[in-house]
Structure formats: C-alpha cells, structure tokens
C-alpha cells in the first residue's frame, strides 16, 4: 500500500478501529466460557458474549493488548515499517509520529517485528535452496559480564543461518547460467552444532527440497531431512555461483541493519532480521505472491 492509498483509507482513529474489527471478525472472537457468539457494542468498542455476557475489548487478545497507543498510531507504524525498503528505527518512528515517550514506541515496534516473524514461520521454503551462515556484529551484554567490562563497547559476532530459494536458469542463446531467487529465511543460531542446524532445516525447508551449502561440519546431517544435499568447497568461485543469493542477502542484511540501528543487542537480532526478511519476501508488490500480509 502506498502513502496515497494509506491516507485515503485510514484518516482517523475510527477508520483504523473499524478496519481492525473487520480483520478480527474474520478470525472470530472466543470468550473464556468457550462461546464464540458475541454482540458488538460500538459505544464501548467491545464484544459481549451472548452466553455469559463477558466483555472482550477490541484490543484484548491481540498484538495491541496492554498498549496505550491509539489504533491510528499502530496503523501508521505498520505503514512506516512495511512501506519502505530501508525501514525505520523506533527513534525515527517516535519522531515521525510526534510521540513523547520512547518506551511504548519501542515496545510496539518490537511486537510488530515479532508478528512479522510469526507470519513468515507459516511458510516453508521449497525447491532449490541455498544455505549459509552470516556473522553479524552485535553488542553483547553477555561478553561484557564475562569480562567484567562496564558500560558500552563490548562487541561480539552472532552467527545466523540464512536460506534462499534459488532457481537456476540457463540462457538458451548464450549458455550463460544465472539464478533467480524468491523467498528467504533467517534464523539466529546459538552455536555451531549440527543438531541446531537440523532443527532449522526441519522447520524452515520442505523435505522435498534440494539444499546447497559449503562443507561445514554442522551441515553433516542435512541430507537426512531433505531430498538432496549438495556441498561444495567454500572457495570463491564455486560459492559465487551456487551460494550467490544467500551471500547477497547476508551483505544486504548487514548493511541495512547497520545503517538503521548502528548497534544491535544480540537478543534483539532475530527481531530485526524478521523485519528485514518479511519485507524481502514481499518485495514484489501486487505480484502473485504466496506470502500475504
Ligand atoms: Zn462467554
């Protein structure tokens, strides 16, 4: 949605609430008594259970529960987060929306990033998949504690598994090989064990896929979980071809995250990656994408 259609549709708090209600009604509201039959009480922006009369506000049970920010602010933030390729920091969003307090904005933005990750976790990658790990610079409070360092400055590297669907193409006239990529995933790893990689492969990749990677020892069991696992020595030439998209993505992600946030705490890295990948997976606006908002 571009800026023009956004302002046309969501001019007021009321229009945002009505839109939110419409979305919520599609899923349905469940009362704690077990009933899902409700009256709508507009004057209170609440649902009332037909059976036990319990009231559920429009916000409760949703991402906005316990937030004091208006629906309009949430909608504007969703727009800012998803409309631009580059992304916004919470500080910039606070400034753009003219909000006094930083903490509620920070909390809202992180909840939205978490929701983006949940949304994408519904899908698995299929076909030919490139897999590699990227090392992201993070501010690590754990390292600081270990070294007894006080204040800022301790920096660590966090490894992240990056996966990219990639279809090889060959130009019939020139014989030149290239590849075309579609969807991505990024998962922060806690170590270098094969077991963790196996879990990531099981939850992220369809078992009929073909996976390309380098010969890292942590990838030793991947063949057990997919149709075929092809490994190549990680010298420049082979990986430039077979792991092309995953490498482009790793460097783009690093550049985007560093450009927007300068310093990232290790424990929040997955949330920033959620946002990056969510947008990457929806980069073809209006295209026939299987990834819905
Ligand atoms: Zn009830």
mmCIF file of C-alpha atoms and ligand atoms in Angstrom:
data_model
loop_
_atom_site.group_PDB
_atom_site.id
_atom_site.type_symbol
_atom_site.label_atom_id
_atom_site.label_comp_id
_atom_site.label_asym_id
_atom_site.label_seq_id
_atom_site.Cartn_x
_atom_site.Cartn_y
_atom_site.Cartn_z
ATOM 1 C CA UNK A 1 0.000 0.000 0.000
ATOM 2 C CA UNK A 2 1.472 3.369 -0.913
ATOM 3 C CA UNK A 3 1.254 6.581 1.051
ATOM 4 C CA UNK A 4 -1.660 7.874 -1.002
ATOM 5 C CA UNK A 5 -3.976 4.913 -0.505
ATOM 6 C CA UNK A 6 -2.941 4.666 3.140
ATOM 7 C CA UNK A 7 -4.056 8.222 3.929
ATOM 8 C CA UNK A 8 -7.229 7.727 1.932
ATOM 9 C CA UNK A 9 -8.226 4.642 3.914
ATOM 10 C CA UNK A 10 -7.033 5.442 7.405
ATOM 11 C CA UNK A 11 -7.808 9.057 8.074
ATOM 12 C CA UNK A 12 -8.975 8.694 11.639
ATOM 13 C CA UNK A 13 -8.847 6.600 14.778
ATOM 14 C CA UNK A 14 -12.342 5.355 13.956
ATOM 15 C CA UNK A 15 -11.457 4.169 10.448
ATOM 16 C CA UNK A 16 -8.484 2.220 11.842
ATOM 17 C CA UNK A 17 -10.647 0.628 14.538
ATOM 18 C CA UNK A 18 -13.311 -0.354 12.026
ATOM 19 C CA UNK A 19 -10.690 -1.880 9.758
ATOM 20 C CA UNK A 20 -9.163 -3.754 12.687
ATOM 21 C CA UNK A 21 -12.579 -5.053 13.726
ATOM 22 C CA UNK A 22 -13.232 -6.269 10.196
ATOM 23 C CA UNK A 23 -9.968 -8.257 10.270
ATOM 24 C CA UNK A 24 -10.680 -9.613 13.735
ATOM 25 C CA UNK A 25 -14.214 -10.701 12.797
ATOM 26 C CA UNK A 26 -12.769 -12.837 10.009
ATOM 27 C CA UNK A 27 -10.848 -14.839 12.632
ATOM 28 C CA UNK A 28 -13.609 -14.725 15.259
ATOM 29 C CA UNK A 29 -13.594 -13.916 18.967
ATOM 30 C CA UNK A 30 -13.511 -16.656 21.586
ATOM 31 C CA UNK A 31 -14.855 -15.992 25.054
ATOM 32 C CA UNK A 32 -13.235 -17.640 28.075
ATOM 33 C CA UNK A 33 -16.548 -19.519 28.606
ATOM 34 C CA UNK A 34 -15.921 -21.265 25.306
ATOM 35 C CA UNK A 35 -18.581 -19.493 23.279
ATOM 36 C CA UNK A 36 -17.729 -17.608 20.126
ATOM 37 C CA UNK A 37 -21.098 -15.858 19.739
ATOM 38 C CA UNK A 38 -20.906 -12.144 20.511
ATOM 39 C CA UNK A 39 -22.836 -8.913 20.273
ATOM 40 C CA UNK A 40 -20.880 -5.849 19.167
ATOM 41 C CA UNK A 41 -21.199 -2.872 21.492
ATOM 42 C CA UNK A 42 -19.879 0.015 19.483
ATOM 43 C CA UNK A 43 -20.114 2.604 22.244
ATOM 44 C CA UNK A 44 -17.529 0.560 24.189
ATOM 45 C CA UNK A 45 -15.583 -0.860 21.226
ATOM 46 C CA UNK A 46 -16.168 -4.259 22.812
ATOM 47 C CA UNK A 47 -17.647 -7.640 22.101
ATOM 48 C CA UNK A 48 -20.201 -9.029 24.566
ATOM 49 C CA UNK A 49 -20.551 -12.792 24.896
ATOM 50 C CA UNK A 50 -24.116 -13.891 24.100
ATOM 51 C CA UNK A 51 -23.855 -16.668 26.658
ATOM 52 C CA UNK A 52 -22.087 -15.277 29.750
ATOM 53 C CA UNK A 53 -22.152 -11.511 28.989
ATOM 54 C CA UNK A 54 -18.382 -11.253 29.434
ATOM 55 C CA UNK A 55 -16.918 -8.338 27.529
ATOM 56 C CA UNK A 56 -13.818 -8.506 25.355
ATOM 57 C CA UNK A 57 -12.398 -5.216 24.156
ATOM 58 C CA UNK A 58 -11.326 -4.843 20.534
ATOM 59 C CA UNK A 59 -7.693 -4.809 21.657
ATOM 60 C CA UNK A 60 -7.652 -7.641 24.149
ATOM 61 C CA UNK A 61 -6.160 -10.874 22.923
ATOM 62 C CA UNK A 62 -4.439 -9.062 20.061
ATOM 63 C CA UNK A 63 -0.998 -7.585 19.478
ATOM 64 C CA UNK A 64 -2.317 -4.250 20.809
ATOM 65 C CA UNK A 65 -3.380 -5.639 24.163
ATOM 66 C CA UNK A 66 -1.915 -3.610 27.052
ATOM 67 C CA UNK A 67 -0.725 -0.844 24.732
ATOM 68 C CA UNK A 68 -1.966 2.667 25.424
ATOM 69 C CA UNK A 69 -1.165 3.892 21.953
ATOM 70 C CA UNK A 70 -4.082 4.581 19.634
ATOM 71 C CA UNK A 71 -5.070 2.329 16.746
ATOM 72 C CA UNK A 72 -4.112 5.188 14.434
ATOM 73 C CA UNK A 73 -0.557 5.191 15.831
ATOM 74 C CA UNK A 74 -0.311 1.411 15.414
ATOM 75 C CA UNK A 75 -1.548 1.656 11.846
ATOM 76 C CA UNK A 76 0.812 4.488 10.971
ATOM 77 C CA UNK A 77 3.682 2.494 12.448
ATOM 78 C CA UNK A 78 2.759 -0.634 10.477
ATOM 79 C CA UNK A 79 2.701 1.523 7.400
ATOM 80 C CA UNK A 80 6.105 3.075 8.149
ATOM 81 C CA UNK A 81 7.632 -0.316 8.930
ATOM 82 C CA UNK A 82 6.360 -2.081 5.844
ATOM 83 C CA UNK A 83 6.199 0.644 3.216
ATOM 84 C CA UNK A 84 9.852 1.496 2.932
ATOM 85 C CA UNK A 85 12.574 -0.870 1.894
ATOM 86 C CA UNK A 86 15.030 0.658 4.282
ATOM 87 C CA UNK A 87 12.986 0.553 7.477
ATOM 88 C CA UNK A 88 12.788 2.852 10.458
ATOM 89 C CA UNK A 89 14.287 2.707 13.912
ATOM 90 C CA UNK A 90 11.951 3.152 16.900
ATOM 91 C CA UNK A 91 13.593 6.542 17.491
ATOM 92 C CA UNK A 92 12.716 7.690 13.983
ATOM 93 C CA UNK A 93 9.154 6.406 14.309
ATOM 94 C CA UNK A 94 8.779 8.258 17.599
ATOM 95 C CA UNK A 95 9.997 11.419 15.891
ATOM 96 C CA UNK A 96 7.868 10.958 12.765
ATOM 97 C CA UNK A 97 4.702 10.411 14.805
ATOM 98 C CA UNK A 98 5.487 13.152 17.303
ATOM 99 C CA UNK A 99 5.194 10.920 20.357
ATOM 100 C CA UNK A 100 6.545 11.985 23.731
ATOM 101 C CA UNK A 101 7.683 8.696 25.214
ATOM 102 C CA UNK A 102 10.145 6.333 23.610
ATOM 103 C CA UNK A 103 9.481 3.148 25.585
ATOM 104 C CA UNK A 104 5.903 2.438 24.321
ATOM 105 C CA UNK A 105 7.063 3.007 20.737
ATOM 106 C CA UNK A 106 9.998 0.660 21.188
ATOM 107 C CA UNK A 107 7.711 -1.996 22.649
ATOM 108 C CA UNK A 108 5.140 -1.599 19.835
ATOM 109 C CA UNK A 109 7.785 -1.865 17.115
ATOM 110 C CA UNK A 110 9.321 -4.980 18.657
ATOM 111 C CA UNK A 111 5.889 -6.625 18.914
ATOM 112 C CA UNK A 112 5.318 -5.899 15.242
ATOM 113 C CA UNK A 113 8.704 -7.404 14.348
ATOM 114 C CA UNK A 114 7.804 -10.490 16.341
ATOM 115 C CA UNK A 115 4.485 -10.732 14.486
ATOM 116 C CA UNK A 116 6.323 -10.456 11.157
ATOM 117 C CA UNK A 117 8.442 -13.464 12.164
ATOM 118 C CA UNK A 118 5.376 -15.462 13.228
ATOM 119 C CA UNK A 119 3.705 -14.650 9.957
ATOM 120 C CA UNK A 120 6.652 -15.899 7.906
ATOM 121 C CA UNK A 121 7.098 -19.028 10.022
ATOM 122 C CA UNK A 122 3.869 -20.348 8.500
ATOM 123 C CA UNK A 123 5.673 -20.897 5.233
ATOM 124 C CA UNK A 124 8.451 -23.306 4.356
ATOM 125 C CA UNK A 125 10.981 -22.850 1.570
ATOM 126 C CA UNK A 126 10.707 -25.157 -1.441
ATOM 127 C CA UNK A 127 12.720 -26.242 -4.470
ATOM 128 C CA UNK A 128 16.420 -25.373 -4.716
ATOM 129 C CA UNK A 129 17.703 -23.721 -1.567
ATOM 130 C CA UNK A 130 20.982 -22.029 -0.745
ATOM 131 C CA UNK A 131 22.033 -22.220 2.890
ATOM 132 C CA UNK A 132 24.905 -20.436 4.580
ATOM 133 C CA UNK A 133 25.761 -18.607 7.755
ATOM 134 C CA UNK A 134 26.451 -14.915 8.192
ATOM 135 C CA UNK A 135 28.262 -13.309 11.105
ATOM 136 C CA UNK A 136 26.517 -10.224 12.421
ATOM 137 C CA UNK A 137 28.144 -7.729 14.747
ATOM 138 C CA UNK A 138 26.174 -7.363 17.948
ATOM 139 C CA UNK A 139 26.588 -5.592 21.224
ATOM 140 C CA UNK A 140 26.842 -8.444 23.634
ATOM 141 C CA UNK A 141 25.939 -7.887 27.244
ATOM 142 C CA UNK A 142 26.952 -11.480 27.995
ATOM 143 C CA UNK A 143 30.506 -10.809 26.825
ATOM 144 C CA UNK A 144 30.575 -7.631 28.905
ATOM 145 C CA UNK A 145 29.580 -9.543 32.008
ATOM 146 C CA UNK A 146 32.164 -12.260 31.452
ATOM 147 C CA UNK A 147 34.954 -9.786 31.040
ATOM 148 C CA UNK A 148 33.744 -7.602 33.836
ATOM 149 C CA UNK A 149 33.578 -4.719 31.381
ATOM 150 C CA UNK A 150 31.254 -1.942 32.461
ATOM 151 C CA UNK A 151 29.208 0.195 30.127
ATOM 152 C CA UNK A 152 29.145 0.049 26.369
ATOM 153 C CA UNK A 153 31.675 -1.188 23.901
ATOM 154 C CA UNK A 154 31.802 -4.959 24.102
ATOM 155 C CA UNK A 155 31.108 -6.338 20.679
ATOM 156 C CA UNK A 156 30.585 -9.895 19.525
ATOM 157 C CA UNK A 157 29.746 -11.807 16.382
ATOM 158 C CA UNK A 158 26.498 -13.696 16.138
ATOM 159 C CA UNK A 159 26.072 -16.409 13.514
ATOM 160 C CA UNK A 160 22.813 -16.542 11.620
ATOM 161 C CA UNK A 161 21.559 -19.237 9.249
ATOM 162 C CA UNK A 162 20.328 -17.632 6.038
ATOM 163 C CA UNK A 163 18.325 -19.609 3.491
ATOM 164 C CA UNK A 164 17.280 -18.524 0.000
ATOM 165 C CA UNK A 165 15.094 -20.231 -2.594
ATOM 166 C CA UNK A 166 17.043 -20.132 -5.808
ATOM 167 C CA UNK A 167 16.099 -21.391 -9.250
ATOM 168 C CA UNK A 168 18.942 -21.916 -11.706
ATOM 169 C CA UNK A 169 18.346 -20.535 -15.172
ATOM 170 C CA UNK A 170 20.335 -21.013 -18.335
ATOM 171 C CA UNK A 171 20.140 -18.608 -21.218
ATOM 172 C CA UNK A 172 19.473 -20.843 -24.256
ATOM 173 C CA UNK A 173 21.198 -18.486 -26.692
ATOM 174 C CA UNK A 174 24.310 -17.579 -24.754
ATOM 175 C CA UNK A 175 24.545 -20.639 -22.498
ATOM 176 C CA UNK A 176 25.150 -18.249 -19.626
ATOM 177 C CA UNK A 177 23.997 -19.552 -16.271
ATOM 178 C CA UNK A 178 22.233 -17.416 -13.732
ATOM 179 C CA UNK A 179 19.772 -17.906 -10.919
ATOM 180 C CA UNK A 180 16.602 -16.285 -9.789
ATOM 181 C CA UNK A 181 15.575 -16.074 -6.162
ATOM 182 C CA UNK A 182 12.256 -15.912 -4.396
ATOM 183 C CA UNK A 183 11.804 -16.371 -0.663
ATOM 184 C CA UNK A 184 14.149 -16.191 2.289
ATOM 185 C CA UNK A 185 14.540 -17.109 5.929
ATOM 186 C CA UNK A 186 16.980 -16.009 8.632
ATOM 187 C CA UNK A 187 17.457 -17.744 11.957
ATOM 188 C CA UNK A 188 19.815 -16.667 14.733
ATOM 189 C CA UNK A 189 21.821 -19.667 15.974
ATOM 190 C CA UNK A 190 23.080 -20.199 19.477
ATOM 191 C CA UNK A 191 26.162 -22.163 18.452
ATOM 192 C CA UNK A 192 27.773 -24.251 15.745
ATOM 193 C CA UNK A 193 26.176 -27.625 16.413
ATOM 194 C CA UNK A 194 24.680 -29.908 13.788
ATOM 195 C CA UNK A 195 21.611 -30.502 15.949
ATOM 196 C CA UNK A 196 20.538 -26.878 15.824
ATOM 197 C CA UNK A 197 21.021 -26.707 12.054
ATOM 198 C CA UNK A 198 18.937 -29.889 11.705
ATOM 199 C CA UNK A 199 16.101 -28.243 13.616
ATOM 200 C CA UNK A 200 16.307 -25.124 11.454
ATOM 201 C CA UNK A 201 16.203 -27.243 8.285
ATOM 202 C CA UNK A 202 13.210 -29.268 9.520
ATOM 203 C CA UNK A 203 11.142 -26.206 10.418
ATOM 204 C CA UNK A 204 12.183 -23.973 7.500
ATOM 205 C CA UNK A 205 12.621 -26.192 4.450
ATOM 206 C CA UNK A 206 10.194 -28.533 2.695
ATOM 207 C CA UNK A 207 11.507 -32.109 2.819
ATOM 208 C CA UNK A 208 11.331 -32.495 -0.971
ATOM 209 C CA UNK A 209 13.856 -29.676 -1.480
ATOM 210 C CA UNK A 210 17.453 -29.665 -2.679
ATOM 211 C CA UNK A 211 19.865 -27.803 -0.405
ATOM 212 C CA UNK A 212 23.203 -26.300 -1.417
ATOM 213 C CA UNK A 213 25.801 -25.379 1.212
ATOM 214 C CA UNK A 214 29.501 -25.431 1.911
ATOM 215 C CA UNK A 215 31.183 -28.370 3.631
ATOM 216 C CA UNK A 216 30.801 -27.143 7.208
ATOM 217 C CA UNK A 217 30.716 -29.974 9.761
ATOM 218 C CA UNK A 218 27.474 -28.660 11.265
ATOM 219 C CA UNK A 219 25.732 -29.458 7.951
ATOM 220 C CA UNK A 220 26.596 -33.143 8.139
ATOM 221 C CA UNK A 221 23.033 -34.444 8.729
ATOM 222 C CA UNK A 222 21.106 -32.147 6.380
ATOM 223 C CA UNK A 223 20.718 -34.938 3.765
ATOM 224 C CA UNK A 224 18.534 -36.838 6.262
ATOM 225 C CA UNK A 225 15.864 -34.138 6.176
ATOM 226 C CA UNK A 226 15.671 -33.126 2.512
ATOM 227 C CA UNK A 227 15.606 -34.806 -0.883
ATOM 228 C CA UNK A 228 19.218 -33.973 -1.691
ATOM 229 C CA UNK A 229 22.064 -32.055 -0.040
ATOM 230 C CA UNK A 230 24.842 -30.802 -2.290
ATOM 231 C CA UNK A 231 28.012 -29.467 -0.693
ATOM 232 C CA UNK A 232 30.805 -27.535 -2.311
ATOM 233 C CA UNK A 233 34.172 -26.429 -1.068
ATOM 234 C CA UNK A 234 33.864 -22.856 0.008
ATOM 235 C CA UNK A 235 36.324 -21.306 -2.416
ATOM 236 C CA UNK A 236 35.370 -18.028 -4.035
ATOM 237 C CA UNK A 237 34.425 -19.279 -7.459
ATOM 238 C CA UNK A 238 32.062 -22.105 -6.644
ATOM 239 C CA UNK A 239 30.251 -20.258 -3.887
ATOM 240 C CA UNK A 240 29.867 -17.161 -6.053
ATOM 241 C CA UNK A 241 27.657 -19.266 -8.250
ATOM 242 C CA UNK A 242 25.940 -21.803 -6.023
ATOM 243 C CA UNK A 243 25.556 -19.581 -2.964
ATOM 244 C CA UNK A 244 25.089 -16.336 -4.823
ATOM 245 C CA UNK A 245 21.734 -15.211 -3.405
ATOM 246 C CA UNK A 246 22.397 -16.178 0.130
ATOM 247 C CA UNK A 247 25.656 -14.173 0.065
ATOM 248 C CA UNK A 248 23.986 -11.137 -1.492
ATOM 249 C CA UNK A 249 21.292 -11.352 1.182
ATOM 250 C CA UNK A 250 23.773 -11.600 4.041
ATOM 251 C CA UNK A 251 25.612 -8.485 2.913
ATOM 252 C CA UNK A 252 22.364 -6.576 2.264
ATOM 253 C CA UNK A 253 21.031 -7.534 5.686
ATOM 254 C CA UNK A 254 24.246 -6.384 7.377
ATOM 255 C CA UNK A 255 24.206 -3.094 5.515
ATOM 256 C CA UNK A 256 20.501 -2.436 6.248
ATOM 257 C CA UNK A 257 20.734 -3.325 9.925
ATOM 258 C CA UNK A 258 23.926 -1.363 10.472
ATOM 259 C CA UNK A 259 22.594 1.637 8.552
ATOM 260 C CA UNK A 260 19.364 1.773 10.535
ATOM 261 C CA UNK A 261 20.367 0.764 14.017
ATOM 262 C CA UNK A 262 24.164 1.197 14.321
ATOM 263 C CA UNK A 263 24.310 -1.118 17.309
ATOM 264 C CA UNK A 264 22.129 -4.150 17.910
ATOM 265 C CA UNK A 265 21.891 -6.168 21.072
ATOM 266 C CA UNK A 266 22.338 -9.875 20.422
ATOM 267 C CA UNK A 267 18.999 -10.750 21.977
ATOM 268 C CA UNK A 268 17.103 -8.491 19.543
ATOM 269 C CA UNK A 269 18.921 -9.518 16.361
ATOM 270 C CA UNK A 270 16.220 -12.054 15.389
ATOM 271 C CA UNK A 271 13.545 -9.328 15.574
ATOM 272 C CA UNK A 272 15.463 -7.023 13.234
ATOM 273 C CA UNK A 273 16.049 -9.924 10.867
ATOM 274 C CA UNK A 274 12.308 -10.753 10.974
ATOM 275 C CA UNK A 275 11.557 -7.286 9.651
ATOM 276 C CA UNK A 276 14.268 -7.452 7.005
ATOM 277 C CA UNK A 277 13.144 -10.864 5.708
ATOM 278 C CA UNK A 278 9.427 -10.012 5.916
ATOM 279 C CA UNK A 279 9.962 -7.100 3.568
ATOM 280 C CA UNK A 280 12.289 -9.020 1.315
ATOM 281 C CA UNK A 281 9.658 -11.749 0.904
ATOM 282 C CA UNK A 282 7.075 -9.159 -0.086
ATOM 283 C CA UNK A 283 9.264 -7.107 -2.384
ATOM 284 C CA UNK A 284 7.103 -7.790 -5.440
ATOM 285 C CA UNK A 285 4.115 -5.663 -4.639
ATOM 286 C CA UNK A 286 1.000 -6.824 -6.441
ATOM 287 C CA UNK A 287 2.801 -9.903 -7.663
ATOM 288 C CA UNK A 288 1.141 -13.260 -7.300
ATOM 289 C CA UNK A 289 2.912 -13.927 -4.004
ATOM 290 C CA UNK A 290 2.052 -16.773 -1.655
ATOM 291 C CA UNK A 291 3.118 -14.555 1.236
ATOM 292 C CA UNK A 292 0.152 -12.481 2.342
ATOM 293 C CA UNK A 293 0.341 -9.651 4.810
HETATM 294 ZN ZN1 LIG B 1 -18.750 -16.094 27.454
#
